[in-house]
mmCIF file of C-alpha atoms in Angstrom:
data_model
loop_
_atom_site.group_PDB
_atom_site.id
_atom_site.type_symbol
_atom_site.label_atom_id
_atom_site.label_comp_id
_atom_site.label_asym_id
_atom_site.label_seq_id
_atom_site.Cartn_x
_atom_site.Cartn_y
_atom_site.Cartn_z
ATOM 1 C CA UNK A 1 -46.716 -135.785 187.050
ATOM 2 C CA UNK A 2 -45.233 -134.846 190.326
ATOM 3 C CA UNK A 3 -41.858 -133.713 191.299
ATOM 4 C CA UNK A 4 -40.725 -137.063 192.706
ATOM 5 C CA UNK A 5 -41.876 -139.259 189.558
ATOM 6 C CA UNK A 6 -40.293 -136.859 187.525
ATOM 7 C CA UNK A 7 -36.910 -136.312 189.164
ATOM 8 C CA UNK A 8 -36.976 -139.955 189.774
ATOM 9 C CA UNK A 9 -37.548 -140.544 185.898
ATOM 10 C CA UNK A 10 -34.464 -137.957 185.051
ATOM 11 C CA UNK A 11 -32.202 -139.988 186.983
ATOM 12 C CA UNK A 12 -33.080 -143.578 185.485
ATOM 13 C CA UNK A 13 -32.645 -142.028 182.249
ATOM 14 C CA UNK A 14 -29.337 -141.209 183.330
ATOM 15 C CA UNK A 15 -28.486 -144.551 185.331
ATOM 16 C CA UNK A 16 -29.590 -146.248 181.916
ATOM 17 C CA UNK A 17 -26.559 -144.760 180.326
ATOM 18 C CA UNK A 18 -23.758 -145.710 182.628
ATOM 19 C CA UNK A 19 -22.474 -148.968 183.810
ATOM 20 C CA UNK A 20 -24.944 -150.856 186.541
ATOM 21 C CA UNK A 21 -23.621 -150.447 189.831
ATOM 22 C CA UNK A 22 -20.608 -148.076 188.778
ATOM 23 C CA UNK A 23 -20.031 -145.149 191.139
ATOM 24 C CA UNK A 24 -22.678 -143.185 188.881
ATOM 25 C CA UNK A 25 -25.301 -145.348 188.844
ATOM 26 C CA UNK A 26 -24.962 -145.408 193.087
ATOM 27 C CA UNK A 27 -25.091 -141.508 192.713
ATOM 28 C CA UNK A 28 -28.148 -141.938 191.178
ATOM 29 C CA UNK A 29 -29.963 -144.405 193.782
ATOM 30 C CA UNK A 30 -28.985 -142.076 196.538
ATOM 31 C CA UNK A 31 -30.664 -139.466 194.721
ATOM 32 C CA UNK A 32 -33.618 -141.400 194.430
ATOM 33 C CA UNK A 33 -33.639 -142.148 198.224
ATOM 34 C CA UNK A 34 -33.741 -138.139 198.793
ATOM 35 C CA UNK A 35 -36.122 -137.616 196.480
ATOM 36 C CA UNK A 36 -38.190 -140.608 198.410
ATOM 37 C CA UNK A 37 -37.551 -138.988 201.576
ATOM 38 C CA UNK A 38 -37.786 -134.804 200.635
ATOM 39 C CA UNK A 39 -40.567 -133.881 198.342
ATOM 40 C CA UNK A 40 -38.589 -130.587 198.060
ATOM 41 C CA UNK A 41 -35.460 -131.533 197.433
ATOM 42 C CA UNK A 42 -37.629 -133.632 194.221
ATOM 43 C CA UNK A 43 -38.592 -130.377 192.785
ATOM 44 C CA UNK A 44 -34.838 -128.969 193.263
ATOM 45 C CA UNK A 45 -33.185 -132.272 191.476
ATOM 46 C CA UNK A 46 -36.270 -132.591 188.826
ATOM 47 C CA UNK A 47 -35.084 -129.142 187.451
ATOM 48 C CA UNK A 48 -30.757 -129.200 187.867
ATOM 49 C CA UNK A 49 -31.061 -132.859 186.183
ATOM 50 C CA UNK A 50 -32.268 -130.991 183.150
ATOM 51 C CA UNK A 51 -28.568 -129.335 182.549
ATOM 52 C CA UNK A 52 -25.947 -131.563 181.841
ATOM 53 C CA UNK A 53 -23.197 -129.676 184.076
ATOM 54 C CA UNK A 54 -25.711 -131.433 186.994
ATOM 55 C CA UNK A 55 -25.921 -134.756 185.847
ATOM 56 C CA UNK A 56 -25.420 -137.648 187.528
ATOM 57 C CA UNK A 57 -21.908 -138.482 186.407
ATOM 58 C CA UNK A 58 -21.049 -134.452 187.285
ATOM 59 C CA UNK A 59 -21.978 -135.257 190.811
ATOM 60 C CA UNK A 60 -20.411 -138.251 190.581
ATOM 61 C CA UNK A 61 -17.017 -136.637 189.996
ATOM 62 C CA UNK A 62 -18.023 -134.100 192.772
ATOM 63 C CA UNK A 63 -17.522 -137.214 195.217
ATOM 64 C CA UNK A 64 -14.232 -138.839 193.469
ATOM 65 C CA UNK A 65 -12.024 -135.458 194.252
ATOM 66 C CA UNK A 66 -13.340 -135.537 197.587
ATOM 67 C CA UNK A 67 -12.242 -138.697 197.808
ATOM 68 C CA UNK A 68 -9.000 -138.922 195.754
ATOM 69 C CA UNK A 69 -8.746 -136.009 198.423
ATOM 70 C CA UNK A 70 -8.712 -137.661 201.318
ATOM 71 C CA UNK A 71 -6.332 -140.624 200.223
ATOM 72 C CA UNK A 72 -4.618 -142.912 202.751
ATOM 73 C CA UNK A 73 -2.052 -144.404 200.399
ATOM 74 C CA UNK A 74 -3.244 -146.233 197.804
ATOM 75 C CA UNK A 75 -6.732 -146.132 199.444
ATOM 76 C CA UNK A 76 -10.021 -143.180 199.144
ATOM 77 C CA UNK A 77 -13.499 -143.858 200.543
ATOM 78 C CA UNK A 78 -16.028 -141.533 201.154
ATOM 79 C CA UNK A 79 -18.775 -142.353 203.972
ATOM 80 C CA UNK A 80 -22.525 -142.182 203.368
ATOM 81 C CA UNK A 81 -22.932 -138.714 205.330
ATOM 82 C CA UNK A 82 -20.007 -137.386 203.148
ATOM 83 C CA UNK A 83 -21.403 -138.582 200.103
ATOM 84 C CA UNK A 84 -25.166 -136.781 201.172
ATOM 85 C CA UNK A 85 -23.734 -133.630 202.039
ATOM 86 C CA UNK A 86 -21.665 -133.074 198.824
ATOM 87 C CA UNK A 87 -24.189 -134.174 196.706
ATOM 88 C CA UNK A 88 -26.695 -131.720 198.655
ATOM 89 C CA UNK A 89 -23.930 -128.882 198.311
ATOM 90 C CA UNK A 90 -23.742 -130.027 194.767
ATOM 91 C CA UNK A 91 -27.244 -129.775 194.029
ATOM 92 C CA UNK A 92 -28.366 -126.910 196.467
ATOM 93 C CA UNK A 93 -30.644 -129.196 198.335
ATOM 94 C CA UNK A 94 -31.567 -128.582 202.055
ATOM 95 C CA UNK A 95 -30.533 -130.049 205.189
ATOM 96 C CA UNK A 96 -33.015 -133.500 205.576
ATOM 97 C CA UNK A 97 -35.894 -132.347 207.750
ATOM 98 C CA UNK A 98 -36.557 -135.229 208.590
ATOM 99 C CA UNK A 99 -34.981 -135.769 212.079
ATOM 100 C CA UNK A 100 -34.437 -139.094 213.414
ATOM 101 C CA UNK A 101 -36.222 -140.633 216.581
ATOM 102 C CA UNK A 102 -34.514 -140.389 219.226
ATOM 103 C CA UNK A 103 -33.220 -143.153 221.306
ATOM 104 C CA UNK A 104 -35.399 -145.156 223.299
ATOM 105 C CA UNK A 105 -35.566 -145.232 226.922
ATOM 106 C CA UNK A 106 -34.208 -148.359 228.406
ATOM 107 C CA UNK A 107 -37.334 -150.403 229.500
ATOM 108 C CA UNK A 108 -37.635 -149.562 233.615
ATOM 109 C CA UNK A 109 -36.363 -152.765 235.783
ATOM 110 C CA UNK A 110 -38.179 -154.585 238.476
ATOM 111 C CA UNK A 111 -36.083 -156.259 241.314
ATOM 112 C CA UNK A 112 -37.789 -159.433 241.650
ATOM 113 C CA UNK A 113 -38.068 -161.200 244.948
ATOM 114 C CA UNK A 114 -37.717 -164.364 244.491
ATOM 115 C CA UNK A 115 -39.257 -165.694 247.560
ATOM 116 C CA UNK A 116 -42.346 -164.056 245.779
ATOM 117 C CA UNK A 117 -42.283 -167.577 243.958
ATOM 118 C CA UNK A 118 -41.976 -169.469 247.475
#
């Protein structure tokens, strides 16, 4: 079995013990998008999902002070790329090497002449 299957198996087996769509169970699909995306960072989560101090409701919590945190009155959020990077500070995962395209050129314009058509 590989890293991926495997650290993708720890964190189902987690996810099946909390609430469907509760702020652990989301913890665990981003995991499983990393480990999808970062064969590495697999083999990191594969082993700290062993240990229950790294679990996915642990993490979870991780995110929650962050957020209770950075309250605006009666409101806390925490965006995607704060989420990743706590969770990767959490877990000791690397950066994403994966870098993302970068922007496409505009396509060039032609100045049409429209007696052309004439």
């Amino acid at each position: 079995m590989n890293y991926q299957t495997e650290a993708i198996r720890a964190i189902e087996a987690q996810q099946a013990k909390v609430t469907a769509r509760s702020p652990q169970w989301m913890v665990g699909e981003q995991l499983k998008d990393i480990c999808r995306r970062e064969p590495r960072s697999a083999e990191l989560l594969a082993q700290d999902l062993k240990v229950e101090a790294m679990s996915i409701t642990a993490a979870e919590k991780k995110i929650k002070a962050f957020a209770d945190g950075h309250k605006t009155g009666n409101f806390s959020c925490v965006t995607p790329m704060e989420a990743d990077r706590i969770l990767r500070e959490f877990y000791g995962l690397p950066k994403p090497s994966v870098a993302l395209p970068p922007a496409a050129d505009p396509p060039e314009r032609k100045i049409i002449d429209l007696s052309d058509f004439l």
